Short mmCIF file of C-alpha atoms in Angstrom, two decimals:
data_model
loop_
_atom_site.label_atom_id
_atom_site.label_comp_id
_atom_site.label_asym_id
_atom_site.label_seq_id
_atom_site.Cartn_x
_atom_site.Cartn_y
_atom_site.Cartn_z
CA MET A 1 -123.59 -12.09 -70.03
CA ILE A 2 -119.76 -12.13 -71.24
CA VAL A 3 -119.97 -10.79 -75.20
CA SER A 4 -118.07 -10.50 -78.04
CA ARG A 5 -119.26 -7.24 -79.37
CA LYS A 6 -118.50 -4.01 -77.88
CA PRO A 7 -119.42 -4.31 -74.08
CA LEU A 8 -120.78 -1.77 -71.80
CA ILE A 9 -118.29 -2.80 -69.29
CA THR A 10 -114.87 -4.36 -69.05
CA VAL A 11 -113.97 -6.60 -66.27
CA VAL A 12 -110.63 -6.46 -65.43
CA ILE A 13 -108.54 -8.84 -63.08
CA PRO A 14 -104.77 -8.68 -62.30
CA LEU A 15 -103.56 -12.56 -61.86
CA TYR A 16 -100.31 -13.52 -59.80
CA ASN A 17 -100.22 -16.72 -58.35
CA LYS A 18 -103.73 -17.67 -57.38
CA ALA A 19 -104.20 -20.87 -58.64
CA ASP A 20 -106.21 -22.11 -55.34
CA CYS A 21 -108.73 -19.39 -55.71
CA ILE A 22 -109.09 -18.07 -59.43
CA LEU A 23 -111.81 -20.68 -60.56
CA ARG A 24 -114.08 -19.43 -58.00
CA THR A 25 -113.55 -15.84 -59.16
CA LEU A 26 -114.05 -16.57 -62.38
CA ARG A 27 -117.14 -18.29 -61.47
CA SER A 28 -118.62 -15.28 -59.64
CA VAL A 29 -118.01 -12.60 -63.21
CA VAL A 30 -119.46 -15.52 -65.28
CA ARG A 31 -122.41 -15.54 -63.32
CA GLN A 32 -123.32 -11.74 -63.91
CA THR A 33 -126.84 -11.21 -64.97
CA ASP A 34 -128.56 -8.33 -66.82
CA VAL A 35 -125.50 -6.40 -68.34
CA ASP A 36 -123.41 -6.70 -71.03
CA PHE A 37 -119.43 -6.93 -70.41
CA GLU A 38 -116.08 -8.56 -71.46
CA LEU A 39 -113.68 -10.21 -69.17
CA ILE A 40 -109.81 -9.52 -69.41
CA VAL A 41 -107.44 -11.22 -67.06
CA VAL A 42 -104.11 -9.95 -66.98
CA ASP A 43 -101.51 -12.96 -65.61
CA ASP A 44 -98.49 -10.89 -64.08
CA GLY A 45 -96.09 -13.59 -64.82
CA SER A 46 -97.60 -16.37 -62.26
CA THR A 47 -95.12 -19.40 -61.12
CA ASP A 48 -98.09 -21.60 -60.30
CA ALA A 49 -100.74 -22.88 -62.52
CA SER A 50 -102.82 -19.63 -62.42
CA ALA A 51 -102.74 -18.93 -66.21
CA THR A 52 -103.19 -22.43 -67.32
CA LEU A 53 -106.30 -22.82 -65.45
CA VAL A 54 -107.61 -19.82 -66.51
CA LYS A 55 -107.03 -21.39 -70.41
CA ALA A 56 -108.40 -24.61 -69.42
CA ALA A 57 -112.05 -22.71 -67.72
CA GLY A 58 -113.01 -22.26 -71.60
CA LEU A 59 -114.65 -19.03 -71.23
CA PRO A 60 -116.04 -17.97 -74.41
CA HIS A 61 -114.83 -14.31 -75.05
CA LEU A 62 -112.55 -14.35 -72.37
CA GLN A 63 -109.09 -12.84 -73.10
CA LEU A 64 -106.42 -13.27 -71.10
CA ILE A 65 -103.08 -11.38 -71.34
CA GLU A 66 -99.61 -12.56 -70.07
CA GLN A 67 -96.94 -10.43 -69.53
CA HIS A 68 -93.77 -10.60 -67.07
CA ASN A 69 -93.98 -10.10 -63.50
CA ALA A 70 -94.47 -6.20 -63.21
CA GLY A 71 -96.90 -5.82 -59.95
CA VAL A 72 -100.46 -5.61 -59.37
CA SER A 73 -100.39 -2.21 -60.89
CA ALA A 74 -99.14 -2.62 -64.26
CA ALA A 75 -101.08 -5.51 -64.82
CA ARG A 76 -104.35 -3.48 -64.05
CA ASN A 77 -102.74 -0.74 -66.17
CA ARG A 78 -102.65 -3.55 -68.93
CA GLY A 79 -106.16 -4.60 -68.62
CA ILE A 80 -107.39 -0.87 -69.00
CA ARG A 81 -105.89 -0.26 -71.97
CA ALA A 82 -106.81 -3.13 -73.66
CA ALA A 83 -110.51 -2.62 -72.51
CA ARG A 84 -113.45 -1.51 -74.69
CA GLY A 85 -115.80 -1.18 -72.38
CA GLU A 86 -117.33 2.37 -71.30
CA TRP A 87 -117.12 1.25 -68.01
CA VAL A 88 -113.96 -0.60 -66.05
CA ALA A 89 -115.37 -3.10 -63.26
CA LEU A 90 -111.77 -4.15 -61.16
CA LEU A 91 -111.81 -7.57 -59.46
CA ASP A 92 -108.64 -8.92 -57.57
CA ALA A 93 -108.38 -12.57 -58.26
CA ASP A 94 -109.55 -13.97 -54.88
CA ASP A 95 -112.11 -12.05 -54.36
CA LEU A 96 -116.04 -12.63 -55.53
CA TRP A 97 -119.29 -11.18 -56.43
CA SER A 98 -122.71 -12.07 -56.33
CA HIS A 99 -124.77 -12.19 -59.40
CA ASP A 100 -126.25 -8.73 -59.45
CA HIS A 101 -122.72 -6.88 -58.82
CA LEU A 102 -122.23 -5.34 -62.05
CA ALA A 103 -125.82 -4.93 -62.55
CA SER A 104 -126.53 -3.02 -59.62
CA LEU A 105 -123.27 -0.72 -60.12
CA TRP A 106 -125.12 -0.28 -63.61
CA HIS A 107 -128.01 0.78 -62.27
CA ALA A 108 -126.61 3.08 -59.87
CA ALA A 109 -124.55 4.66 -62.41
CA GLU A 110 -127.18 4.95 -65.13
CA GLY A 111 -128.35 8.63 -65.51
CA SER A 112 -125.57 9.86 -62.91
CA ASP A 113 -123.03 12.07 -63.98
CA ALA A 114 -120.54 10.10 -61.32
CA ILE A 115 -117.36 8.80 -62.81
CA ALA A 116 -117.10 5.89 -60.55
CA VAL A 117 -119.61 3.75 -58.46
CA PHE A 118 -119.01 1.32 -55.51
CA SER A 119 -120.30 -1.42 -53.78
CA ASN A 120 -120.25 -2.15 -50.08
CA LEU A 121 -117.94 -5.08 -49.29
CA GLN A 122 -118.67 -8.13 -47.21
CA LEU A 123 -115.24 -9.37 -45.29
CA GLU A 124 -115.33 -12.89 -46.03
CA SER A 125 -113.22 -13.89 -42.61
CA ARG A 126 -115.47 -12.19 -40.81
CA ALA A 127 -118.90 -14.22 -41.40
CA GLY A 128 -119.47 -11.75 -43.76
CA ARG A 129 -119.70 -8.22 -42.00
CA LEU A 130 -119.83 -5.43 -43.92
CA LEU A 131 -117.09 -2.60 -44.73
CA ILE A 132 -119.47 0.13 -44.52
CA ASP A 133 -122.24 0.44 -41.77
CA PRO A 134 -125.42 -0.89 -43.58
CA ASN A 135 -127.08 2.05 -42.06
CA VAL A 136 -125.49 4.13 -44.68
CA SER A 137 -127.74 4.73 -47.51
CA ALA A 138 -127.17 4.92 -51.05
CA GLN A 139 -125.93 8.29 -52.05
CA ARG A 140 -123.72 10.79 -54.42
CA ILE A 141 -120.49 11.41 -53.00
CA ASP A 142 -119.36 14.95 -54.12
CA ASP A 143 -116.40 14.99 -51.38
CA TYR A 144 -115.15 11.51 -51.48
CA PHE A 145 -112.24 12.38 -48.58
CA SER A 146 -115.11 13.53 -46.36
CA PHE A 147 -117.05 10.13 -47.00
CA ALA A 148 -113.99 8.35 -46.16
CA LEU A 149 -112.80 9.56 -43.07
CA SER A 150 -116.78 8.87 -42.19
CA ASN A 151 -117.06 5.65 -43.03
CA GLY A 152 -114.05 3.21 -42.12
CA SER A 153 -111.38 5.30 -44.51
CA TYR A 154 -111.31 2.90 -47.03
CA PRO A 155 -114.84 2.97 -48.29
CA ALA A 156 -113.68 1.71 -52.02
CA SER A 157 -111.67 -1.15 -52.78
CA SER A 158 -110.25 -2.81 -56.12
CA SER A 159 -112.67 -5.17 -56.34
CA SER A 160 -115.89 -3.06 -55.23
CA ILE A 161 -115.39 0.12 -57.60
CA MET A 162 -116.40 0.59 -61.61
CA ILE A 163 -115.05 3.52 -63.03
CA ARG A 164 -115.56 5.37 -66.21
CA ARG A 165 -112.53 4.41 -68.66
CA ASP A 166 -112.06 7.83 -70.20
CA GLU A 167 -111.83 8.80 -66.52
CA LEU A 168 -109.32 6.72 -65.65
CA LEU A 169 -107.17 7.27 -68.69
CA ALA A 170 -107.46 10.80 -68.02
CA ALA A 171 -106.46 10.56 -64.36
CA GLY A 172 -103.32 8.56 -65.20
CA PRO A 173 -102.55 5.17 -64.67
CA PHE A 174 -102.03 3.31 -61.23
CA ALA A 175 -98.75 4.03 -59.85
CA GLU A 176 -96.38 1.15 -60.81
CA GLY A 177 -93.20 0.24 -58.83
CA ILE A 178 -95.10 0.69 -55.27
CA SER A 179 -95.98 -2.42 -53.13
CA THR A 180 -98.78 -0.67 -51.19
CA GLY A 181 -101.36 2.69 -51.43
CA GLU A 182 -101.51 2.77 -55.42
CA ASP A 183 -105.19 1.71 -54.94
CA ILE A 184 -105.77 4.46 -52.43
CA ASP A 185 -103.98 7.09 -54.74
CA MET A 186 -105.91 6.12 -57.60
CA TRP A 187 -109.52 6.86 -55.81
CA CYS A 188 -107.94 10.23 -54.48
CA ARG A 189 -107.07 11.18 -57.97
CA LEU A 190 -110.45 10.29 -59.55
CA ALA A 191 -112.32 12.04 -56.36
CA CYS A 192 -109.99 15.25 -57.70
CA ARG A 193 -112.03 15.09 -61.26
CA GLY A 194 -115.70 14.42 -60.35
CA SER A 195 -118.11 12.50 -58.28
CA PHE A 196 -118.49 9.17 -57.03
CA PHE A 197 -121.51 7.01 -56.12
CA TYR A 198 -121.75 4.39 -53.57
CA SER A 199 -124.53 2.06 -54.16
CA ALA A 200 -124.86 0.35 -50.77
CA VAL A 201 -125.77 -3.25 -52.02
CA PRO A 202 -123.36 -5.63 -50.39
CA SER A 203 -122.20 -7.21 -53.62
CA ALA A 204 -118.88 -7.89 -53.37
CA THR A 205 -116.66 -10.22 -50.96
CA TYR A 206 -113.04 -9.34 -49.82
CA ASN A 207 -111.12 -12.41 -48.99
CA ASP A 208 -109.40 -11.11 -46.45
CA ALA A 209 -108.36 -14.34 -44.68
CA THR A 210 -105.44 -14.57 -47.64
CA SER A 211 -105.13 -10.75 -48.97
CA PRO A 212 -103.56 -8.01 -47.37
CA SER A 213 -106.02 -5.38 -45.18
CA LEU A 214 -107.81 -2.66 -46.84
CA CYS A 215 -105.69 -0.28 -45.45
CA GLY A 216 -102.46 -1.74 -46.75
CA ASN A 217 -100.59 -3.10 -43.61
CA ARG A 218 -97.81 -5.14 -45.48
CA THR A 219 -94.06 -5.90 -44.39
CA ARG A 220 -92.96 -3.02 -46.18
CA ILE A 221 -94.24 0.49 -45.02
CA SER A 222 -94.14 3.07 -47.55
CA ARG A 223 -95.10 6.58 -47.26
CA PRO A 224 -98.60 7.62 -48.51
CA LEU A 225 -98.38 8.11 -51.95
CA PHE A 226 -101.43 10.51 -52.27
CA ALA A 227 -100.14 12.32 -49.26
CA GLU A 228 -96.91 12.61 -51.38
CA ARG A 229 -98.53 13.69 -54.25
CA LEU A 230 -100.92 16.02 -52.46
CA PRO A 231 -99.28 19.19 -52.49
CA GLN A 232 -98.17 19.14 -56.20
CA LEU A 233 -101.80 18.60 -57.32
CA MET A 234 -102.66 21.62 -55.41
CA ARG A 235 -100.02 23.63 -57.13
CA ASP A 236 -101.40 22.55 -60.30
CA ARG A 237 -104.64 23.41 -59.76
CA ILE A 238 -105.96 19.54 -60.14
CA VAL A 239 -107.60 19.50 -56.41
CA PRO A 240 -110.81 21.65 -56.70
CA ALA A 241 -111.10 24.66 -54.42
CA ARG A 242 -114.01 22.96 -52.57
CA LEU A 243 -111.84 19.77 -51.60
CA HIS A 244 -109.10 21.62 -50.28
CA GLU A 245 -109.69 21.07 -46.61
CA SER A 246 -111.15 17.60 -46.67
CA SER A 247 -108.08 16.10 -48.93
CA ARG A 248 -105.80 17.63 -46.59
CA ARG A 249 -107.62 15.94 -43.67
CA TYR A 250 -107.28 12.55 -45.25
CA ALA A 251 -103.74 12.95 -46.18
CA ASN A 252 -103.21 13.59 -42.57
CA PHE A 253 -104.87 10.70 -41.92
CA LEU A 254 -102.94 8.60 -44.15
CA MET A 255 -99.46 10.15 -42.61
CA LEU A 256 -101.15 8.98 -39.06
CA GLU A 257 -101.72 5.70 -40.41
CA GLN A 258 -98.34 5.16 -41.43
CA ALA A 259 -96.77 6.37 -37.99
CA ARG A 260 -99.17 3.40 -36.48
CA GLN A 261 -97.79 1.08 -38.90
CA LEU A 262 -94.06 2.10 -37.97
CA LEU A 263 -95.21 1.99 -34.07
CA ASP A 264 -96.13 -1.66 -34.93
CA ALA A 265 -93.19 -2.44 -36.55
CA GLY A 266 -91.11 -1.05 -33.40
CA GLN A 267 -89.40 2.13 -35.25
CA TYR A 268 -90.49 4.30 -32.98
CA GLU A 269 -87.79 7.32 -33.88
CA ALA A 270 -89.57 7.08 -37.30
CA ALA A 271 -92.85 7.30 -36.15
CA ARG A 272 -92.10 9.85 -33.87
CA ALA A 273 -90.80 12.30 -36.74
CA ILE A 274 -93.49 11.38 -38.67
CA LEU A 275 -95.99 12.77 -36.04
CA LEU A 276 -93.87 15.88 -35.43
CA ASN A 277 -92.99 16.87 -39.00
CA ASP A 278 -95.47 15.89 -41.42
CA CYS A 279 -99.19 15.67 -39.40
CA ILE A 280 -101.46 18.49 -38.26
CA PRO A 281 -102.60 17.83 -34.61
CA SER A 282 -105.84 19.66 -34.76
CA TYR A 283 -107.29 17.39 -37.75
CA ASP A 284 -107.44 14.61 -35.66
CA LEU A 285 -105.95 15.59 -32.27
CA ARG A 286 -107.00 12.23 -30.22
CA ARG A 287 -105.22 9.78 -32.78
CA PHE A 288 -102.21 12.20 -33.05
CA LEU A 289 -101.63 12.14 -29.17
CA LYS A 290 -102.18 8.48 -28.73
CA ARG A 291 -99.58 7.95 -31.80
CA LEU A 292 -97.01 10.40 -29.90
CA ALA A 293 -97.69 8.49 -26.29
CA ARG A 294 -96.64 5.56 -28.22
CA THR A 295 -93.08 6.83 -29.14
CA THR A 296 -92.12 7.18 -25.50
CA ILE A 297 -90.72 4.74 -23.16
CA VAL A 298 -93.59 4.92 -20.66
CA GLY A 299 -96.42 4.86 -23.77
CA GLN A 300 -94.66 1.73 -25.16
CA THR A 301 -94.94 -0.04 -21.64
CA LEU A 302 -99.10 0.73 -21.12
CA PHE A 303 -99.84 -0.15 -24.99
CA GLY A 304 -97.65 -3.36 -24.27
CA LEU A 305 -99.73 -4.17 -21.07
CA ARG A 306 -103.10 -3.23 -22.83
CA GLN A 307 -102.56 -5.65 -25.63
CA THR A 308 -101.26 -8.24 -23.04
CA THR A 309 -104.58 -7.51 -20.95
CA ALA A 310 -106.73 -7.81 -24.06
CA GLY A 311 -105.13 -10.79 -25.51
CA ARG A 312 -106.29 -12.81 -22.03
CA ILE A 313 -110.08 -11.85 -22.40
#
């Protein structure tokens, strides 16, 4: 339940122009059972009725913070600074939780030294299909990079994860001023600080019908922030030695994904430069060769034919 005293968990919702769904999201939060929490909504300069609807909802002890538009990272960071809970649970303004989401995350965290806990995620537009294979059991994760590469590459999301507030502050804020990859960068930096725990409960629902994809497939194609940071993180000894190899492999995957996005946008020369200069073929030779082939005229023609054939099936 929402409480006025110091809570165990702070729920932080960044809000920007989600008047069509914010009340549904809030309802999913207030239905949480068996755990005390506070709720902070940070309105990031919405130009629709989002903030007005939150105020009119009349939820007790809900804190609405309003700021000029500065981006989702700035909104999350503002909420984290204002949080009083030991843990911070993040939720995007168009996503949903089942009534036991916070309780299941807390039960997974209780008695564990994990610094972050995350659930499985249902994809709303795909009839509730799960992000992570349901056969993957609940487990402690000492190497998030390897777990990610084996489980869809983006297993944690900004609506399925709960993090110790002190670790969030120690890791540094969500990167502001970028439009993609700020969440992936945060999970990776946190993974360098401690273990995660995967609860396996599908207690969060991702509104993938209206939201950008989990892999950050947006119009603007930016270099993956974590891949950019990794060399300096290594030099600063922030990445534990046991994670050197897996973090490099994950950064390599992110660069391969950037090359794919460039190829999909028809930027073949830029994609080829990424592949030849920034990727390590031996880490994922099959994916590397497929991407490289698409930078050639023959490869582009074959890819286009396959896409056309698939569209007719």
